[in-house]
XYZ file of C-alpha atoms in Angstrom:
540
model
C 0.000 0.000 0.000
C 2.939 2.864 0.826
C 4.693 1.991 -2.192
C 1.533 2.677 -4.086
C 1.517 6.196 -2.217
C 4.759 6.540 -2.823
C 4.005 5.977 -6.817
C 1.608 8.588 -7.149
C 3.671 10.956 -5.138
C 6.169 10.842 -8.035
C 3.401 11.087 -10.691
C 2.041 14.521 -9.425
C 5.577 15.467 -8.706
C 6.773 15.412 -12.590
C 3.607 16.386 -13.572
C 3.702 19.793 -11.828
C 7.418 19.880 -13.051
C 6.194 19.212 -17.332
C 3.292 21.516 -15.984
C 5.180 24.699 -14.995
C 7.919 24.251 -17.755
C 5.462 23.790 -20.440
C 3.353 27.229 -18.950
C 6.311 29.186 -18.927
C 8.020 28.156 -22.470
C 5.123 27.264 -24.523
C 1.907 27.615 -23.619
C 1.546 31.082 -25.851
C 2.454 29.457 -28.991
C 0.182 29.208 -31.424
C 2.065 25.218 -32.141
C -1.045 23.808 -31.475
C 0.164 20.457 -32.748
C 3.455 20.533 -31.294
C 1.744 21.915 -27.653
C -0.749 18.678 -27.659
C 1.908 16.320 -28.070
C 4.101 17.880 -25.476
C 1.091 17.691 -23.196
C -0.160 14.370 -23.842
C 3.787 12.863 -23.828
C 4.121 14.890 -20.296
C 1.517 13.087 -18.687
C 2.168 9.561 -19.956
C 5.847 9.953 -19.102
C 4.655 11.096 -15.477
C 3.149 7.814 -14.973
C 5.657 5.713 -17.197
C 9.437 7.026 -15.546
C 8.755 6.091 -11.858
C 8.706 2.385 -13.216
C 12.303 2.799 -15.225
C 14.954 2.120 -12.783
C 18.619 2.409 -14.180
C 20.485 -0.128 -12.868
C 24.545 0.937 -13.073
C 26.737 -1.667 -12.412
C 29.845 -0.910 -10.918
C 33.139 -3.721 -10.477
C 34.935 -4.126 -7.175
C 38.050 -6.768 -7.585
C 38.654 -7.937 -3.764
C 41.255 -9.704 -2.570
C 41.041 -13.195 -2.446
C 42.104 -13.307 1.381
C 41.039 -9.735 1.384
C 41.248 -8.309 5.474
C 38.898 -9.202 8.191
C 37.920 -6.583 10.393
C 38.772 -7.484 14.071
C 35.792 -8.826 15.877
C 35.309 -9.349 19.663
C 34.828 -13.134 20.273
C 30.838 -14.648 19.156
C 29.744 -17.684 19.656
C 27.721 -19.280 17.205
C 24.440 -18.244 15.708
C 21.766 -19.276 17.663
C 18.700 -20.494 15.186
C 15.498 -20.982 17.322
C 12.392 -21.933 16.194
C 10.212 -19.089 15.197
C 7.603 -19.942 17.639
C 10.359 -20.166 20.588
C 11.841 -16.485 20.039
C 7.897 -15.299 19.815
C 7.041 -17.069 23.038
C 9.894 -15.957 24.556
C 9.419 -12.238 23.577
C 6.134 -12.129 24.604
C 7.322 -13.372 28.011
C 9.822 -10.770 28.771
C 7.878 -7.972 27.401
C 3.866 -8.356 26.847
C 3.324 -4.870 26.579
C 6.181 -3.451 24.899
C 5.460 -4.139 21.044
C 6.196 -2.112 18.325
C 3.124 -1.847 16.706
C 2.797 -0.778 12.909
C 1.662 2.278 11.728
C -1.637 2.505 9.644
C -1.745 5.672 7.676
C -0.005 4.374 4.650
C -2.646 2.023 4.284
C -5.355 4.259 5.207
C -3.626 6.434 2.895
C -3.880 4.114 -0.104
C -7.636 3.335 1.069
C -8.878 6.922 0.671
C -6.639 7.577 -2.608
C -8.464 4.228 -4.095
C -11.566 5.135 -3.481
C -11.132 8.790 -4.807
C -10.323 6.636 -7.974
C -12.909 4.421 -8.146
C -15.615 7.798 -7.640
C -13.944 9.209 -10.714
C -14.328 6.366 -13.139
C -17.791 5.729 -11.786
C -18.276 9.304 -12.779
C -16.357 8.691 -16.320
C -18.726 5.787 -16.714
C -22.343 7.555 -15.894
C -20.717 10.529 -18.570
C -20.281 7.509 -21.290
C -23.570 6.135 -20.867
C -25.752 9.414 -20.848
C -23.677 10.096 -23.770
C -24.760 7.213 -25.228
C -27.918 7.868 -24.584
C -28.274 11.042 -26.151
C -26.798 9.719 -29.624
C -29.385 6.811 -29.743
C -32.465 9.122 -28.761
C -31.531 11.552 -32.096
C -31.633 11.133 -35.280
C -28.482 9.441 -36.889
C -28.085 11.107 -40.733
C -24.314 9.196 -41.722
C -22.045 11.351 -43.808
C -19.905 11.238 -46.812
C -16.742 11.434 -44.445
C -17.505 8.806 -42.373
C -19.135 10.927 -39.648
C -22.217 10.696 -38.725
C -24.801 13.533 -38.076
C -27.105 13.208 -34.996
C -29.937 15.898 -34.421
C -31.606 15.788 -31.478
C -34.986 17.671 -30.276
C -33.883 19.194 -26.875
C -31.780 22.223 -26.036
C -28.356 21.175 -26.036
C -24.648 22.799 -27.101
C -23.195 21.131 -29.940
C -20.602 18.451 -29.381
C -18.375 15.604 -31.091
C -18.028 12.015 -29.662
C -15.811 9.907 -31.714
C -17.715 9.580 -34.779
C -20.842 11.738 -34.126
C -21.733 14.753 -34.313
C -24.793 16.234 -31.851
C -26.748 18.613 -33.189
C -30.013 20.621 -31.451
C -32.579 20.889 -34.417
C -32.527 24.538 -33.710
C -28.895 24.539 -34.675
C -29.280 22.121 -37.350
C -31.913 24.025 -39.475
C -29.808 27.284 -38.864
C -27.593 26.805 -41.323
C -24.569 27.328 -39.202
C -21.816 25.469 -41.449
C -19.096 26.930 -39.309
C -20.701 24.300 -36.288
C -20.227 21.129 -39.066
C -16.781 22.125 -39.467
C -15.564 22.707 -36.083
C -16.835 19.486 -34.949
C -15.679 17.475 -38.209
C -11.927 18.838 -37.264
C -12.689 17.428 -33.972
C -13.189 14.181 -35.276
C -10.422 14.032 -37.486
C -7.851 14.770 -35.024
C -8.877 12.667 -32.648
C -9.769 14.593 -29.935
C -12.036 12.117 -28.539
C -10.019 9.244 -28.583
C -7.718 11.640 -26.291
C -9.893 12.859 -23.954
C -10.990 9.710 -22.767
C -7.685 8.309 -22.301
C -6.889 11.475 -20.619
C -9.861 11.500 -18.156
C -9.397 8.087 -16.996
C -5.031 8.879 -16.270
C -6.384 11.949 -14.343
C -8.847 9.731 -12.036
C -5.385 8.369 -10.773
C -4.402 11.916 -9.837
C -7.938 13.020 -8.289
C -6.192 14.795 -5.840
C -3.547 16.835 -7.445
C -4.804 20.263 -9.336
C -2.247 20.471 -11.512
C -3.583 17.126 -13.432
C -6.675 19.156 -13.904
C -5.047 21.972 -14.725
C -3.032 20.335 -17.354
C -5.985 18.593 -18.405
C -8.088 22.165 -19.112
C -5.127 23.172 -20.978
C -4.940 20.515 -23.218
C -8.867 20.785 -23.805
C -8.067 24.417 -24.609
C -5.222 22.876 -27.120
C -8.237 20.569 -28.874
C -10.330 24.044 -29.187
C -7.459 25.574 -30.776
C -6.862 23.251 -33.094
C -9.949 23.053 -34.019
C -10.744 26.725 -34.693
C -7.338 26.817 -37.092
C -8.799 23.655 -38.948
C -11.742 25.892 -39.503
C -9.780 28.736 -40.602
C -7.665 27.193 -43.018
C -10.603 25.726 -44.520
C -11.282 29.299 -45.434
C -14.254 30.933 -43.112
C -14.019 34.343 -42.483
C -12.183 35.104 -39.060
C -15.099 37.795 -38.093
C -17.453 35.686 -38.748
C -16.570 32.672 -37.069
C -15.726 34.606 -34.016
C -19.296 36.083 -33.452
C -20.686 32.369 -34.006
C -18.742 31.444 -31.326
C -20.133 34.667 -29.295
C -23.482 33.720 -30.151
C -23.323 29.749 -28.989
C -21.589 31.149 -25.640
C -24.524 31.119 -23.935
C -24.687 26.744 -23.980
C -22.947 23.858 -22.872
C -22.805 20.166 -23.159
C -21.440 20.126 -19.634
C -19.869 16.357 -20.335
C -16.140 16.195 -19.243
C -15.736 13.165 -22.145
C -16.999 15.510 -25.571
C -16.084 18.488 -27.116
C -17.569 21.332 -27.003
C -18.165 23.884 -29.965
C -18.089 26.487 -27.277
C -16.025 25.978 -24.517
C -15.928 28.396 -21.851
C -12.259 29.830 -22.697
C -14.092 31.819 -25.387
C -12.230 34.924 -25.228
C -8.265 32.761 -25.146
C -9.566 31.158 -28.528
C -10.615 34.714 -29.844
C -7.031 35.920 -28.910
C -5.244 32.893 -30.377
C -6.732 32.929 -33.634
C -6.198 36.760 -34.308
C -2.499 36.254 -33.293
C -0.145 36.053 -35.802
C 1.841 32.863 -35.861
C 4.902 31.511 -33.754
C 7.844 30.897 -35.966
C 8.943 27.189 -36.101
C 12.014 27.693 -34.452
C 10.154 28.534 -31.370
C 9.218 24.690 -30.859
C 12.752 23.793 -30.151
C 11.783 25.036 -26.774
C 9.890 21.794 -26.134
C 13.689 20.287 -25.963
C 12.892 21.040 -22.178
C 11.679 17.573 -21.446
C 15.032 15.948 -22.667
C 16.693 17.084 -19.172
C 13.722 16.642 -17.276
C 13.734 13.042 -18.304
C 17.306 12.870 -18.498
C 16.876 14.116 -14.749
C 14.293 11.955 -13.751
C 15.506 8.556 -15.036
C 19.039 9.716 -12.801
C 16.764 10.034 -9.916
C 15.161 7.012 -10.227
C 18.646 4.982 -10.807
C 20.255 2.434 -8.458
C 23.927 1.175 -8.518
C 24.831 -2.430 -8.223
C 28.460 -3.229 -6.922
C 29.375 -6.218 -8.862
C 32.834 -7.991 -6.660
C 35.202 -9.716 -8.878
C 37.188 -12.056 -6.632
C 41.240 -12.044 -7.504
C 42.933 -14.487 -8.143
C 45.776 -13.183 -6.073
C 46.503 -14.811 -2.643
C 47.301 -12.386 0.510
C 47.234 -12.020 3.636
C 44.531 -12.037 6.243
C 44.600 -10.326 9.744
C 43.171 -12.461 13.128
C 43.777 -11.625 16.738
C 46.450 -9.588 15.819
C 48.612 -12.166 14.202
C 48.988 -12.538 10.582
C 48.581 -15.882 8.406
C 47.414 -16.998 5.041
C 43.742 -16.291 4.351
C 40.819 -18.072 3.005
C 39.933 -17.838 -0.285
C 36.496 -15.037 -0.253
C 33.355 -16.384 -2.512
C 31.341 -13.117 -2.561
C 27.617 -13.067 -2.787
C 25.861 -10.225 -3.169
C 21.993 -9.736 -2.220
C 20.556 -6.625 -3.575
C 17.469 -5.120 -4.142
C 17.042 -4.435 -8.046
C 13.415 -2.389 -8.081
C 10.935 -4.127 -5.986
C 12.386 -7.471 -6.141
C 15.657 -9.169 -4.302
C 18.636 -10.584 -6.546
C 21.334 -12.983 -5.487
C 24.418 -12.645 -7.059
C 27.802 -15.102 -6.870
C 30.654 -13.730 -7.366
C 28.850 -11.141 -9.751
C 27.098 -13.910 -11.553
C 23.280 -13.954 -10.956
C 21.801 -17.299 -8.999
C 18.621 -18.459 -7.632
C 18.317 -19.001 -3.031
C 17.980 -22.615 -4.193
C 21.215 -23.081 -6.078
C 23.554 -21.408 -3.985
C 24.485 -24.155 -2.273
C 25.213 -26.034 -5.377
C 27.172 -22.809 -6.764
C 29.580 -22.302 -4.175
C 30.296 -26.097 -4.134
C 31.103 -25.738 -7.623
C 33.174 -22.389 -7.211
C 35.460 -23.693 -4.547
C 35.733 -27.084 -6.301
C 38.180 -29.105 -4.192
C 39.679 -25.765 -2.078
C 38.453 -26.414 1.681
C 39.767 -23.125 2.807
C 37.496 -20.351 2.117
C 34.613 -18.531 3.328
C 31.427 -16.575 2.127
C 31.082 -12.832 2.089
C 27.955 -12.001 1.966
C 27.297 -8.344 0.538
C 23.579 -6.644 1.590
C 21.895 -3.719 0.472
C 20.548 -1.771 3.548
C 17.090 -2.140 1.858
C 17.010 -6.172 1.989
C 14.909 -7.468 4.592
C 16.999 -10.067 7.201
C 14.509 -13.058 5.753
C 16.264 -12.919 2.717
C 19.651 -13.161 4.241
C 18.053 -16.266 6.875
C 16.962 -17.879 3.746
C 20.743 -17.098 2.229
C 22.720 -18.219 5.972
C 20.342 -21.679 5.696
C 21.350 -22.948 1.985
C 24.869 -21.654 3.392
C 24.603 -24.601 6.215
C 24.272 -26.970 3.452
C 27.657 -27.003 2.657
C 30.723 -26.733 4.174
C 31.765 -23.329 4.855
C 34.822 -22.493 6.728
C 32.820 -19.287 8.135
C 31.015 -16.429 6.624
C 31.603 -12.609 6.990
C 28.631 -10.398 6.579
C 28.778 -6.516 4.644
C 26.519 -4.095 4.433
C 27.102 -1.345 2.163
C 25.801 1.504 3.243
C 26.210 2.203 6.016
C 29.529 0.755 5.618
C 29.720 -2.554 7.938
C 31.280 -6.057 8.298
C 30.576 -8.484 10.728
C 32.478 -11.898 10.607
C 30.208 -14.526 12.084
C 31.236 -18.690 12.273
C 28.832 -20.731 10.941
C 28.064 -24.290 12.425
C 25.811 -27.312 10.972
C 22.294 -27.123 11.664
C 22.786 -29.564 14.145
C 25.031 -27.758 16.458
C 23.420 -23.898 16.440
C 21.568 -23.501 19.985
C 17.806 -22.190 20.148
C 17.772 -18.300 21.504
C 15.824 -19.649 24.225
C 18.667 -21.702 25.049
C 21.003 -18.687 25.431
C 17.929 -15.967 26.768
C 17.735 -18.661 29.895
C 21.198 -18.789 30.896
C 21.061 -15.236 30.724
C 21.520 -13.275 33.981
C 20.798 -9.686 35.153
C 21.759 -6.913 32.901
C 22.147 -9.088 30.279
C 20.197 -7.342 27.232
C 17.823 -8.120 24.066
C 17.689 -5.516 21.437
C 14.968 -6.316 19.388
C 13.961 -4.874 15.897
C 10.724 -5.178 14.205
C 9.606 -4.560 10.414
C 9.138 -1.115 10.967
C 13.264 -1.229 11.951
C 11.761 -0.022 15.547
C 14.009 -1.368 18.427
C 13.020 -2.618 21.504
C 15.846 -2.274 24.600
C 15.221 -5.105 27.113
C 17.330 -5.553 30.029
C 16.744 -9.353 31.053
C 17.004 -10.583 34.407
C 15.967 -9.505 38.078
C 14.269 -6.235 37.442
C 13.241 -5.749 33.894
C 13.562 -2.208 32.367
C 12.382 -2.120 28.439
C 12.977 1.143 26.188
C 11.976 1.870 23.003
C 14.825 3.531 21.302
C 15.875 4.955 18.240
C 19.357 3.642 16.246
C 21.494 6.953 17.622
C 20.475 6.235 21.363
C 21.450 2.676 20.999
C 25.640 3.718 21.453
C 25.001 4.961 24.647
C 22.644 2.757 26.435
C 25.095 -0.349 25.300
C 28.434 1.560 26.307
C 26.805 2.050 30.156
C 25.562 -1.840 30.360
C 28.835 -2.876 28.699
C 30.885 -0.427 31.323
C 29.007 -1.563 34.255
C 28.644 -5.604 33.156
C 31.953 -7.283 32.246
C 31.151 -10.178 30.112
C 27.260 -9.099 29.697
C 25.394 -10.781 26.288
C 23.570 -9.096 23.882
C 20.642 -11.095 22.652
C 19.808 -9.472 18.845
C 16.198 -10.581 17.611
C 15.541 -9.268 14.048
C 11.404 -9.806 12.286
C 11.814 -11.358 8.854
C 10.819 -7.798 7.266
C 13.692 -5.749 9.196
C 16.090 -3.902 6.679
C 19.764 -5.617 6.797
C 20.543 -1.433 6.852
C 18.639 -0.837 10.014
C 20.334 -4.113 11.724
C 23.436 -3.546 10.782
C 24.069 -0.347 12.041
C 22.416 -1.674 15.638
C 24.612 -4.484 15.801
C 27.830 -2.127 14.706
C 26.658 0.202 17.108
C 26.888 -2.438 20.134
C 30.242 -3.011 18.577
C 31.620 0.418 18.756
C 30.204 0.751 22.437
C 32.264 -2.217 23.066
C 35.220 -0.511 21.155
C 35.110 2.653 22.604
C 34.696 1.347 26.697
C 37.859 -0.987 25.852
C 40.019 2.096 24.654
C 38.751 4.317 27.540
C 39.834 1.063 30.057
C 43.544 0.967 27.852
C 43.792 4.937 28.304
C 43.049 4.804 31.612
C 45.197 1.984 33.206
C 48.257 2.384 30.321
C 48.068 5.590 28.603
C 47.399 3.940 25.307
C 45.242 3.199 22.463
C 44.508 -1.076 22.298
C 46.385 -1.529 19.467
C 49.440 -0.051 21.129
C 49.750 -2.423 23.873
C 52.014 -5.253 24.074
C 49.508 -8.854 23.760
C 50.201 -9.336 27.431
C 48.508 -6.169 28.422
C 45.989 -6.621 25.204
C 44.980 -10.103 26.857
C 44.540 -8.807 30.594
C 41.712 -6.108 29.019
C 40.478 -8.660 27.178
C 39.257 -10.852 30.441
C 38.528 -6.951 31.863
C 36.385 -6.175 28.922
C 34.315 -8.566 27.102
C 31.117 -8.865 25.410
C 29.007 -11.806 23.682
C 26.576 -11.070 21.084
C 24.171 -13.480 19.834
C 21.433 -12.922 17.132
C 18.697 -14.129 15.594
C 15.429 -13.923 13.164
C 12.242 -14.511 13.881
């Protein structure tokens, strides 16, 4: 439902951009032609660019034992049961859910139904229109029109192929009518309209779709009256029968009318003398605003080309020869989620298969998996499970923006432990950070007294730095919903990271002047049983 919000957000946004450009730059041209296709093209590229994504792919060679960041001590990922993490959170915390928010789909309720009024409306139009052309009387013409006079008071008007005629008007004489309404036909005004009126139902809300639209009917008029003209009436004279008839209307949205009610614009436009052709190079204008648009709209994919290139490969401060890295890459192309090996793309069922066949007989190697912030955690579950299938020396998790990597083991099936496992060995101050679809998070201290918070990602540093200060050796539980963003998790579970980080070089400043990485292993090793932190996670 939001991303249908979201659509028709765009739409009236380009459509008041096309709409103000083409006011200022054309719309006192007497290109008639040229201002109806610019018009028409506007709104159909309105509602056509927000579905072109650009998808620019961009090569990354890494390392084949490219660097590991340093990583304090995890234990394995534990992989309860769905139903055991739910139970278990609704233990600890029965009143403290996230709940969802509901105005995008009331939202998306209220804009469909403002749709559905409009092509009712559209549809009652058609049918007394219909109406009207069967109770007159049909005379077909020579040019394939047909002639329809009817005995009731009524403004002359076009629809498709007929033309609607009062008898008043008929037995008149007026020829000038005939030929307004024939030029209606032949251009195709009707044909236009319609298609128009049922595009601007999806933008009931926005004024500058009916705007555009009563400028483009205005266009139609134009045309029309020139058609007349160059036909050879006499200017004067088809002016005052259009003073004359100003007194009528059809009053249907769908036809045209041989007086519409910008009367005294189509007096001035046909008395005007005539733009030079050179002036419709100004319509270039919608090159850069597509040109802009489509750039807007783009995405960029990093593709990561594995070298063949051995080096070297940092662990607990010691260096050794590195596994080899198999890279795969889950990113979100559009609306839907692509998997991509080593910059090849592959289905969540074959990537077990895949890497078997990548590595081939090397034992010594591990997966790097590559997220976009906007992929939901199921999809990297789903990923982490095929991953158990084989085996994989360990796997290293990115994230690429924000910028994060998180190297994780990762056991058989049959030796992960359920989260329930872990949350009842917990003890106090121990803490659960929870994080729903709505990337909400949920700050449970378990044990003893139980204090919840619900936080937002910047307070997160600081409540885990004062439990981490306070607690030496204190677990963070991480529970993720299926429909979390990897984004929104990542940066929690870097930011527990960093609070662990920054209390271990305060404790190194304090007791020997220096930064961790300064001291000698000894001393490195002492702070180390001082300072220490287990993290476990988990999706439900």
């Amino acid at each position: 439902m939001l991303n249908l919000v979201i659509y028709e957000a765009k739409v009236a946004l380009l459509l008041a951009i096309f709409y103000i450009c083409y006011r200022v730059l054309l719309s006192r041209e007497t290109l008639h032609r040229l201002n109806r296709i610019v018009l028409t093209g506007s709104v159909l590229v309105s509602f056509i660019l927000p579905f072109c994504v650009l998808t620019v792919h961009r090569t990354v060679e890494v390392a084949a034992g490219a660097d590991a960041p340093a990583w304090p001590a995890l234990p394995a990922l534990p992989q309860g049961p769905a139903e055991a993490v739910a139970a278990a959170a609704a233990a600890e915390a029965p009143n403290a859910a996230v709940h969802g928010s509901w105005w995008p789909a009331a939202l998306a309720m209220i804009y469909i139904a403002g749709v559905l009024f409009c092509l009712v409306r559209i549809a009652v139009e058609l049918v007394q229109v219909s109406r009207i052309i069967r109770s007159g009387e049909s005379n077909p013409q020579d040019d394939g029109t047909a002639l329809v006079i009817v005995d009731r008071d009524i403004a002359p008007f076009s629809w498709m192929k007929w033309i609607v005629l009062s008898r008043e008007d008929y037995e008149s004489g007026n020829t000038h009518i005939l030929k307004h309404e024939r030029a209606h036909i032949r251009l195709g005004h009707a044909r236009d309209l319609l298609f128009i009126d049922i595009l601007s139902a999806m933008q009931w809300f926005n004024p500058v779709m009916q705007m555009l639209k009563d400028d483009l009917r205005a266009v139609y008029e134009y045309e029309a009256d020139d058609a007349v003209l160059r036909e050879g009436a006499n200017i004067k004279e088809y002016q005052y029968s259009l003073i004359r008839k100003a007194v009528s209307a059809s009053g249907y949205s769908i036809t045209n009318s041989f007086n519409h009610s910008i009367l005294k614009n189509r007096i001035t436009m046909m008395s005007k003398q005539k733009s030079v052709t050179l002036r419709g190079l100004r319509a270039l204008y919608v090159v850069p605003l597509v040109a802009a648009g489509l750039a807007c709209n783009s995405q960029t994919v990093t593709d990561y080309k594995v070298s063949e290139d051995s080096s070297e490969t940092k662990a607990a401060g010691q260096e050794f020869p590195g596994p080899r890295a198999i890279n795969l890459q889950v990113v979100m192309e559009g609306e839907d989620v692509r998997f991509y090996l080593n910059g090849n793309p592959v289905s969540l069922d074959e990537v077990g298969k895949k890497v078997n066949d990548v590595r081939g007989e090397d034992n010594y190697f591990y997966v790097n998996i590559i997220g976009d912030p906007e992929v939901q955690i199921g999809y990297l579950q789903d990923l982490k499970e095929e991953l158990r299938k084989i085996d994989a020396l360990k796997i290293m998790y990115s994230c690429k923006k924000p910028e994060v990597k998180v190297e994780r083991k990762l056991e058989p099936i049959g030796a992960a432990k359920s989260v329930l496992e872990f949350m009842e060995r917990s003890s106090e101050g121990d803490v659960q950070i929870r994080l729903n679809s709505l990337d909400k998070l949920l700050y449970l201290r378990t044990g003893g007294k139980k204090d919840i918070n619900v936080i937002n990602q910047e307070d997160l540093f600081d409540l885990a730095k004062n439990d981490i200060e306070k607690n030496n050796g204190i677990s963070f539980f991480f529970i993720a919903d299926r429909g979390s963003s990897y984004g929104a998790y990542s940066v929690a579970v870097q930011s527990v990271y960093d609070a662990f980080r920054s209390v271990r070089e305060d404790l190194a400043m304090q007791e020997y002047g220096k930064t961790f990485d300064e001291l000698e292993e000894e001393q490195q090793d002492e702070l180390r049983e001082k300072c220490s932190v287990r993290i476990y996670e988990s999706s439900k």
